[in-house]
Short mmCIF file of C-alpha atoms and ligand atoms in Angstrom, two decimals:
data_model
loop_
_atom_site.label_atom_id
_atom_site.label_comp_id
_atom_site.label_asym_id
_atom_site.label_seq_id
_atom_site.Cartn_x
_atom_site.Cartn_y
_atom_site.Cartn_z
CA MET X 1 147.42 138.35 155.42
CA ILE X 2 148.18 138.73 151.71
CA VAL X 3 147.64 135.47 149.87
CA ALA X 4 148.39 134.62 146.23
CA GLY X 5 146.01 132.26 144.46
CA VAL X 6 147.32 130.51 141.34
CA MET X 7 144.97 128.82 138.90
CA SER X 8 145.47 127.07 135.60
CA GLY X 9 142.25 125.55 134.34
CA THR X 10 141.23 122.81 131.94
CA SER X 11 141.33 125.24 129.01
CA ALA X 12 145.12 125.00 129.35
CA ASP X 13 145.28 128.61 128.19
CA GLY X 14 147.63 129.76 130.93
CA ILE X 15 148.06 130.86 134.52
CA ASN X 16 145.93 133.30 136.52
CA VAL X 17 147.36 134.87 139.65
CA ALA X 18 145.19 136.77 142.13
CA LEU X 19 146.54 138.63 145.13
CA VAL X 20 143.98 139.10 147.91
CA ARG X 21 144.02 140.33 151.48
CA ILE X 22 142.25 137.95 153.81
CA THR X 23 141.28 138.88 157.35
CA PRO X 24 139.94 136.28 159.74
CA SER X 25 136.49 136.92 161.13
CA ARG X 26 136.34 138.44 164.60
CA ASP X 27 133.99 135.81 165.95
CA ARG X 28 135.18 132.21 166.11
CA GLY X 29 133.81 130.07 163.33
CA GLY X 30 132.71 133.13 161.33
CA ALA X 31 133.58 133.77 157.70
CA PRO X 32 136.88 135.46 156.79
CA HIS X 33 136.82 138.71 154.85
CA ILE X 34 138.39 138.72 151.40
CA HIS X 35 139.60 141.90 149.70
CA PHE X 36 140.79 141.84 146.10
CA LEU X 37 144.18 143.48 145.42
CA ALA X 38 145.47 142.47 142.01
CA HIS X 39 145.20 140.02 139.14
CA ALA X 40 147.47 139.06 136.26
CA GLU X 41 147.31 136.47 133.54
CA TYR X 42 150.22 134.62 131.91
CA PRO X 43 149.33 132.64 128.77
CA TYR X 44 151.23 129.39 128.28
CA ALA X 45 153.75 129.49 125.45
CA LYS X 46 152.45 127.51 122.46
CA ARG X 47 154.68 124.51 123.03
CA VAL X 48 153.91 124.42 126.75
CA ARG X 49 150.20 124.36 125.96
CA ARG X 50 150.83 121.56 123.47
CA ALA X 51 152.74 119.58 126.12
CA VAL X 52 149.99 120.13 128.70
CA LEU X 53 147.31 118.95 126.28
CA ALA X 54 149.41 115.92 125.34
CA ALA X 55 149.82 115.08 129.03
CA MET X 56 146.02 115.10 129.41
CA ASN X 57 145.70 112.57 126.60
CA SER X 58 146.22 109.12 128.07
CA ASN X 59 147.06 107.65 124.65
CA THR X 60 150.04 109.89 124.03
CA ALA X 61 151.24 110.85 127.54
CA ARG X 62 154.74 109.66 128.46
CA VAL X 63 155.69 109.18 132.05
CA ALA X 64 159.06 110.96 131.88
CA ASP X 65 157.35 114.00 130.35
CA LEU X 66 154.72 113.93 133.10
CA ALA X 67 157.46 114.07 135.74
CA ARG X 68 159.17 116.91 133.85
CA LEU X 69 155.92 118.81 133.51
CA ASN X 70 155.43 118.60 137.29
CA PHE X 71 158.64 120.59 137.79
CA LEU X 72 158.32 122.81 134.73
CA LEU X 73 154.82 123.99 135.69
CA ALA X 74 156.05 124.66 139.24
CA GLU X 75 158.68 126.99 137.76
CA LEU X 76 156.09 128.73 135.59
CA TYR X 77 153.77 129.18 138.61
CA THR X 78 156.71 130.59 140.56
CA ALA X 79 157.56 133.04 137.77
CA ALA X 80 153.90 134.08 137.56
CA VAL X 81 153.67 134.81 141.29
CA LEU X 82 156.97 136.70 141.36
CA ALA X 83 156.05 138.78 138.29
CA THR X 84 152.67 139.70 139.79
CA GLN X 85 154.28 140.71 143.07
CA ARG X 86 156.79 142.90 141.26
CA ARG X 87 154.23 144.48 139.01
CA PHE X 88 151.88 145.48 141.83
CA ARG X 89 154.56 145.99 144.50
CA LEU X 90 152.91 143.51 146.83
CA LYS X 91 154.25 140.47 148.61
CA ALA X 92 152.28 137.35 149.45
CA GLU X 93 152.82 135.54 152.74
CA LEU X 94 151.12 132.37 151.56
CA VAL X 95 150.36 130.81 148.17
CA GLY X 96 147.43 128.60 147.18
CA CYS X 97 148.36 126.77 144.00
CA HIS X 98 145.71 124.67 142.29
CA GLY X 99 148.01 123.06 139.73
CA GLN X 100 147.10 121.74 136.31
CA THR X 101 144.56 118.93 136.27
CA LEU X 102 145.82 116.10 134.12
CA TYR X 103 143.08 113.66 134.98
CA HIS X 104 139.89 113.86 136.99
CA GLN X 105 137.36 111.11 137.49
CA GLY X 106 135.02 112.11 140.29
CA GLU X 107 132.79 109.06 139.92
CA ALA X 108 134.17 105.83 141.41
CA ALA X 109 135.01 103.17 138.79
CA ALA X 110 136.44 99.66 139.02
CA PHE X 111 140.24 99.34 139.06
CA LEU X 112 142.19 96.23 140.06
CA GLY X 113 139.36 94.88 142.13
CA ARG X 114 138.43 98.12 143.86
CA LYS X 115 136.19 101.04 143.06
CA LEU X 116 138.08 104.30 143.01
CA ALA X 117 137.39 107.96 142.30
CA VAL X 118 140.69 109.61 141.32
CA THR X 119 142.22 112.95 140.46
CA TRP X 120 145.63 114.34 139.55
CA GLN X 121 146.85 117.95 139.65
CA THR X 122 150.46 118.57 138.69
CA GLY X 123 152.90 121.46 139.41
CA ASP X 124 154.85 120.69 142.55
CA GLY X 125 154.13 122.79 145.65
CA ALA X 126 157.55 122.24 147.23
CA VAL X 127 159.27 123.77 144.22
CA VAL X 128 157.00 126.83 144.29
CA ALA X 129 157.53 127.24 148.06
CA ALA X 130 161.31 127.07 147.74
CA HIS X 131 161.43 129.61 144.90
CA VAL X 132 158.80 132.07 146.08
CA GLY X 133 160.05 131.79 149.65
CA VAL X 134 156.69 131.38 151.41
CA PRO X 135 154.56 128.35 152.34
CA VAL X 136 152.41 126.88 149.58
CA VAL X 137 149.18 124.93 149.83
CA SER X 138 148.62 122.71 146.79
CA ASP X 139 146.83 119.54 145.73
CA PHE X 140 143.44 120.54 147.13
CA ARG X 141 141.14 117.91 145.67
CA PRO X 142 142.18 114.52 147.13
CA ALA X 143 141.18 115.42 150.72
CA ASP X 144 137.57 115.90 149.64
CA MET X 145 137.61 112.65 147.67
CA ALA X 146 139.07 110.83 150.65
CA VAL X 147 135.83 111.56 152.52
CA GLY X 148 133.58 110.45 149.68
CA GLY X 149 133.39 113.68 147.67
CA LYS X 150 133.93 114.19 143.96
CA GLY X 151 136.82 116.58 144.62
CA ALA X 152 134.99 119.29 142.69
CA PRO X 153 133.69 121.92 142.55
CA LEU X 154 135.73 123.70 145.23
CA VAL X 155 134.98 127.32 144.27
CA PRO X 156 131.52 127.25 145.95
CA PHE X 157 133.22 128.00 149.28
CA LEU X 158 134.21 131.42 147.90
CA ASP X 159 130.92 131.85 146.03
CA PHE X 160 128.93 131.35 149.22
CA LEU X 161 131.07 133.86 151.07
CA LEU X 162 130.86 136.53 148.36
CA TYR X 163 127.42 136.20 146.86
CA ARG X 164 125.00 135.00 149.55
CA ASP X 165 122.25 137.47 150.24
CA LYS X 166 119.33 137.53 152.65
CA ARG X 167 116.79 138.59 150.03
CA VAL X 168 118.18 137.72 146.61
CA GLY X 169 118.97 134.22 145.36
CA ARG X 170 122.01 134.10 143.07
CA ILE X 171 123.30 131.67 140.53
CA VAL X 172 127.03 132.07 140.09
CA GLN X 173 128.17 130.66 136.76
CA ASN X 174 131.80 130.15 135.83
CA ILE X 175 132.56 129.50 132.17
CA GLY X 176 136.07 128.09 131.97
CA GLY X 177 136.97 125.04 129.92
CA ILE X 178 134.04 123.40 131.68
CA GLY X 179 130.94 125.28 132.83
CA ASN X 180 129.87 125.06 136.44
CA PHE X 181 127.59 126.97 138.74
CA THR X 182 126.86 127.55 142.38
CA ALA X 183 123.21 128.21 143.23
CA ILE X 184 122.68 130.10 146.49
CA PRO X 185 119.02 130.60 147.45
CA ALA X 186 118.09 133.79 149.36
CA GLY X 187 119.01 133.46 153.02
CA ALA X 188 120.67 130.07 152.47
CA SER X 189 123.05 128.34 154.86
CA SER X 190 126.08 126.65 153.29
CA ASP X 191 124.43 123.21 153.29
CA GLN X 192 121.68 124.54 151.00
CA VAL X 193 124.15 125.47 148.29
CA LEU X 194 123.90 123.45 145.11
CA ALA X 195 126.88 123.38 142.75
CA PHE X 196 127.93 121.18 139.87
CA ASP X 197 129.42 121.07 136.39
CA THR X 198 126.96 121.94 133.63
CA GLY X 199 128.98 120.56 130.69
CA PRO X 200 131.37 122.13 128.20
CA GLY X 201 132.18 125.80 128.86
CA ASN X 202 134.72 127.02 126.31
CA MET X 203 136.23 123.59 125.76
CA LEU X 204 134.12 122.57 122.79
CA ILE X 205 134.12 126.09 121.28
CA ASP X 206 137.94 126.18 121.53
CA ALA X 207 138.33 122.68 120.11
CA VAL X 208 136.14 123.22 117.03
CA THR X 209 137.67 126.65 116.38
CA GLU X 210 141.13 125.10 116.56
CA ARG X 211 140.22 122.24 114.27
CA LEU X 212 138.24 124.15 111.67
CA PHE X 213 139.96 127.55 111.73
CA GLY X 214 143.39 126.81 113.25
CA LYS X 215 142.84 129.39 116.01
CA PRO X 216 143.02 128.65 119.74
CA TYR X 217 139.61 130.24 120.46
CA ASP X 218 136.80 132.21 118.86
CA ARG X 219 137.94 135.68 119.84
CA ASN X 220 134.99 137.84 120.93
CA GLY X 221 132.64 135.22 119.52
CA ARG X 222 133.15 136.62 115.99
CA ILE X 223 132.92 133.35 114.12
CA ALA X 224 129.91 132.13 116.09
CA SER X 225 128.07 135.39 115.47
CA SER X 226 128.21 134.81 111.71
CA GLY X 227 127.00 131.20 111.77
CA ALA X 228 123.66 129.42 112.07
CA VAL X 229 122.70 127.25 115.04
CA PHE X 230 121.46 123.69 114.56
CA ASN X 231 119.02 123.09 117.37
CA ASP X 232 118.40 119.44 116.52
CA VAL X 233 122.11 118.66 117.02
CA ILE X 234 121.99 120.44 120.39
CA ASN X 235 118.86 118.59 121.49
CA ASP X 236 120.50 115.30 120.50
CA VAL X 237 123.63 116.04 122.50
CA LEU X 238 121.62 117.10 125.55
CA ARG X 239 120.17 113.58 125.67
CA MET X 240 123.61 112.26 126.71
CA PRO X 241 123.60 110.61 130.17
CA PHE X 242 125.89 113.30 131.64
CA PHE X 243 123.27 116.05 131.25
CA ARG X 244 120.52 113.91 132.73
CA ARG X 245 122.52 112.65 135.69
CA LYS X 246 121.53 114.17 139.02
CA PRO X 247 124.11 116.36 140.79
CA PRO X 248 126.63 116.26 142.36
CA LYS X 249 128.54 115.64 139.13
CA THR X 250 131.78 116.78 137.55
CA ALA X 251 133.14 116.82 134.03
CA GLY X 252 136.43 117.40 132.25
CA ARG X 253 138.31 116.55 129.09
CA GLU X 254 137.46 112.94 129.83
CA GLU X 255 133.82 113.75 128.91
CA PHE X 256 134.07 116.75 126.60
CA GLY X 257 137.54 116.47 125.06
CA ARG X 258 138.78 114.99 121.82
CA GLU X 259 136.26 112.18 121.29
CA PHE X 260 133.31 114.40 122.08
CA THR X 261 134.55 117.09 119.68
CA ARG X 262 135.00 114.61 116.85
CA GLU X 263 131.49 113.23 117.37
CA PHE X 264 130.02 116.74 117.61
CA ILE X 265 131.53 117.80 114.29
CA ARG X 266 130.33 114.58 112.69
CA ARG X 267 126.79 115.21 113.93
CA CYS X 268 126.78 118.70 112.47
CA GLY X 269 127.51 117.18 109.05
CA ARG X 270 128.86 118.85 105.92
CA VAL X 271 127.92 122.44 106.57
CA ASP X 272 129.55 125.87 106.69
CA LYS X 273 132.35 125.70 109.28
CA ARG X 274 131.01 128.84 110.97
CA ASP X 275 127.73 127.07 111.70
CA ILE X 276 129.63 124.45 113.70
CA VAL X 277 131.27 127.09 115.90
CA ALA X 278 127.88 128.81 116.33
CA THR X 279 126.25 125.50 117.28
CA ALA X 280 129.06 124.69 119.74
CA THR X 281 128.56 128.11 121.35
CA ALA X 282 124.81 127.60 121.55
CA LEU X 283 125.36 124.17 123.09
CA THR X 284 127.31 125.77 125.93
CA ALA X 285 124.47 128.24 126.57
CA LYS X 286 121.74 125.60 126.26
CA SER X 287 123.49 123.08 128.50
CA ILE X 288 123.68 125.73 131.23
CA MET X 289 119.98 126.53 130.80
CA ASP X 290 119.12 122.84 130.71
CA ALA X 291 120.92 122.25 134.03
CA LEU X 292 119.14 125.24 135.57
CA ARG X 293 115.70 124.08 134.46
CA ARG X 294 116.23 120.45 135.42
CA PHE X 295 117.81 120.89 138.82
CA VAL X 296 117.48 124.46 140.11
CA LEU X 297 114.56 126.55 138.86
CA ARG X 298 111.77 124.17 139.82
CA GLY X 299 108.65 125.56 141.44
CA THR X 300 108.88 128.89 143.20
CA HIS X 301 112.37 130.14 143.83
CA THR X 302 114.25 133.22 144.99
CA TYR X 303 116.79 133.47 142.15
CA ARG X 304 117.15 136.88 140.51
CA ASP X 305 120.84 137.35 139.69
CA PHE X 306 122.97 135.31 137.34
CA VAL X 307 126.60 136.22 138.05
CA VAL X 308 129.09 135.22 135.35
CA SER X 309 132.84 134.71 135.60
CA GLY X 310 135.60 132.92 133.66
CA GLY X 311 136.88 133.41 130.12
CA GLY X 312 133.46 132.72 128.60
CA ALA X 313 132.22 136.03 130.02
CA SER X 314 134.44 137.69 127.38
CA ASN X 315 132.56 136.00 124.54
CA PRO X 316 129.71 138.40 123.62
CA THR X 317 127.98 135.90 121.34
CA LEU X 318 127.79 133.34 124.12
CA MET X 319 126.65 135.98 126.60
CA ALA X 320 123.90 137.20 124.24
CA MET X 321 122.64 133.63 123.80
CA LEU X 322 122.52 133.21 127.57
CA ALA X 323 120.85 136.57 128.19
CA ASN X 324 118.12 135.67 125.69
CA GLU X 325 117.23 132.56 127.62
CA LEU X 326 117.58 134.03 131.09
CA LEU X 327 115.37 137.05 130.57
CA PRO X 328 112.03 135.20 130.38
CA LEU X 329 112.97 133.39 133.60
CA GLY X 330 113.32 136.69 135.45
CA LEU X 331 117.10 136.36 135.80
CA THR X 332 119.50 139.21 135.09
CA ILE X 333 123.11 138.68 134.05
CA ARG X 334 125.60 140.45 136.29
CA SER X 335 129.35 140.36 136.07
CA SER X 336 131.41 139.14 138.99
CA ASP X 337 133.28 142.48 138.67
CA GLU X 338 130.24 144.21 140.20
CA PHE X 339 130.87 142.27 143.39
CA GLY X 340 134.47 143.35 143.73
CA LEU X 341 136.22 140.47 142.02
CA PRO X 342 137.19 140.68 138.32
CA SER X 343 135.65 137.82 136.41
CA GLU X 344 139.00 136.35 135.25
CA ALA X 345 140.39 136.46 138.80
CA LYS X 346 137.66 134.61 140.65
CA GLU X 347 138.95 131.05 140.49
CA ALA X 348 142.49 132.09 141.42
CA ALA X 349 141.11 134.12 144.35
CA ALA X 350 139.16 131.04 145.45
CA PHE X 351 142.37 129.05 145.84
CA ALA X 352 143.93 131.86 147.85
CA LEU X 353 140.97 131.60 150.21
CA LEU X 354 141.14 127.81 150.42
CA ALA X 355 144.88 128.04 151.16
CA PHE X 356 144.15 130.50 153.97
CA ARG X 357 141.62 128.10 155.47
CA THR X 358 144.03 125.17 155.30
CA TRP X 359 146.84 127.25 156.78
CA ASN X 360 144.50 127.84 159.75
CA ARG X 361 143.53 124.16 159.93
CA GLN X 362 139.99 124.90 158.80
CA PRO X 363 137.89 122.92 156.31
CA SER X 364 136.76 124.50 153.04
CA ASN X 365 134.97 121.89 150.96
CA VAL X 366 131.22 122.40 150.62
CA PRO X 367 129.84 118.88 151.15
CA SER X 368 126.48 119.67 149.50
CA ALA X 369 128.44 120.61 146.35
CA THR X 370 131.05 117.82 146.23
CA GLY X 371 128.95 115.06 147.77
CA ALA X 372 131.50 114.52 150.56
CA ASN X 373 130.41 112.86 153.78
CA GLY X 374 131.66 115.81 155.81
CA PRO X 375 134.05 118.72 156.05
CA ALA X 376 137.68 118.31 154.97
CA ILE X 377 140.79 120.46 155.34
CA LEU X 378 142.00 120.65 151.76
CA GLY X 379 145.50 120.41 150.35
CA LYS X 380 149.09 119.76 151.30
CA ILE X 381 151.41 122.32 152.81
CA SER X 382 154.99 122.83 151.59
CA TYR X 383 157.11 125.02 153.88
CA ALA X 384 159.66 127.42 152.49
N1 LIG Q 1 137.90 137.71 124.23
C1 LIG Q 1 137.45 136.44 124.28
N2 LIG Q 1 136.56 136.02 123.36
C2 LIG Q 1 136.10 134.74 123.35
N3 LIG Q 1 136.50 133.81 124.25
C3 LIG Q 1 137.38 134.17 125.20
C4 LIG Q 1 137.91 135.49 125.27
N4 LIG Q 1 138.77 135.55 126.33
C5 LIG Q 1 138.77 134.30 126.88
N5 LIG Q 1 137.95 133.47 126.19
C6 LIG Q 1 137.70 132.04 126.44
O1 LIG Q 1 138.01 131.72 127.78
C7 LIG Q 1 138.87 130.58 127.83
C8 LIG Q 1 139.71 130.63 129.07
O2 LIG Q 1 138.85 130.70 130.17
P1 LIG Q 1 139.32 130.38 131.63
O3 LIG Q 1 138.32 130.95 132.56
O4 LIG Q 1 140.75 130.77 131.79
O5 LIG Q 1 139.19 128.79 131.63
P2 LIG Q 1 139.99 127.70 132.49
O6 LIG Q 1 139.63 127.97 133.92
O7 LIG Q 1 139.48 126.40 131.98
O8 LIG Q 1 141.44 127.94 132.18
C9 LIG Q 1 139.63 130.63 126.54
O9 LIG Q 1 140.10 129.35 126.18
C10 LIG Q 1 138.58 131.17 125.58
O10 LIG Q 1 137.79 130.12 125.10
MG1 LIG Q 2 142.52 129.63 132.19
#
């Protein structure tokens, strides 16, 4: 079956569409086989991005605009799927559409006398189904939260399928708006997989570049490569409770958005603007390393490969900083492309796979990653 996966992440940079062929396993209960076919990316128009970011900001969001955005994004997702199908002369029979996260709070907090963990992805599945003409699975996260999970990360299901190995342990790092990894020890079963958010991925880099240079991101890490890194600022930030908290844990703009950016720039002080971008880039690298040292690489371990995906893989300055720290630990950086899935396409492909599982009434959360009490069939189905 050809399945389209549609992802738009917390960077709010745009829409990724992956087309994959998924074949069920021959033995019952076995893993399906996933074959990559095509990927395309559709950046949000400037004003759409502005509207999405405004919707994520609870101080400025307006309810009528939120309702409009739900339908507008559905139309943009539809257009993205149709354009990809045309361009590659392929046709999906099912769509998995993640939607745009407007709010995610994986940790339960008090609200009107109850303790609730909540999440909200927008971009209506029924609209996409009607316009693309095939069933759509959307709204994946609540089902995991309903059984006690944090609703994230969900990509570990794909990571486990693609990257597990009998002899080599792999750490699979995605650097989107937020950084997150899946650690799969050699010969692991799925309940031995550890996965959680490591902190800011590109989110802080993007935000300081936007504020100080008026550009949406630090293209090819140019600015960061010409600045100096303030290690004392980084060490200070890494003392925040988020970094010390034991996994499972998730993060988003709620933790590393506007407020965090303002405080980060303040901590850097009156220095060359380039140094602030360099320090933000180094913070991303160090927070990943910090999470690895604290929670993964303790004692003897089987990890050898560090597989990177997401937009951050295209930032050579960030990658060089990471490589420097990984080398002494015996870890080698590999690109997700080497494993048959282009690095920008991985998250979108993951939601194609999750949609396929749901369509077949099969669970696809990884309880050891989300903290759920058990398996859950993720998402809601809209029929065409
Ligand atoms: N050539 C590049 N140089 C530096 N950074 C890049 C480059 N290409 C993409 N990025 C970064 O990747 C981000 C998008 O990553 P993505 O994986 O789409 O994140 P998300 O899943 O949060 O949408 C951009 O905002 C930017 O920071
Ligand atoms: Mg993106």
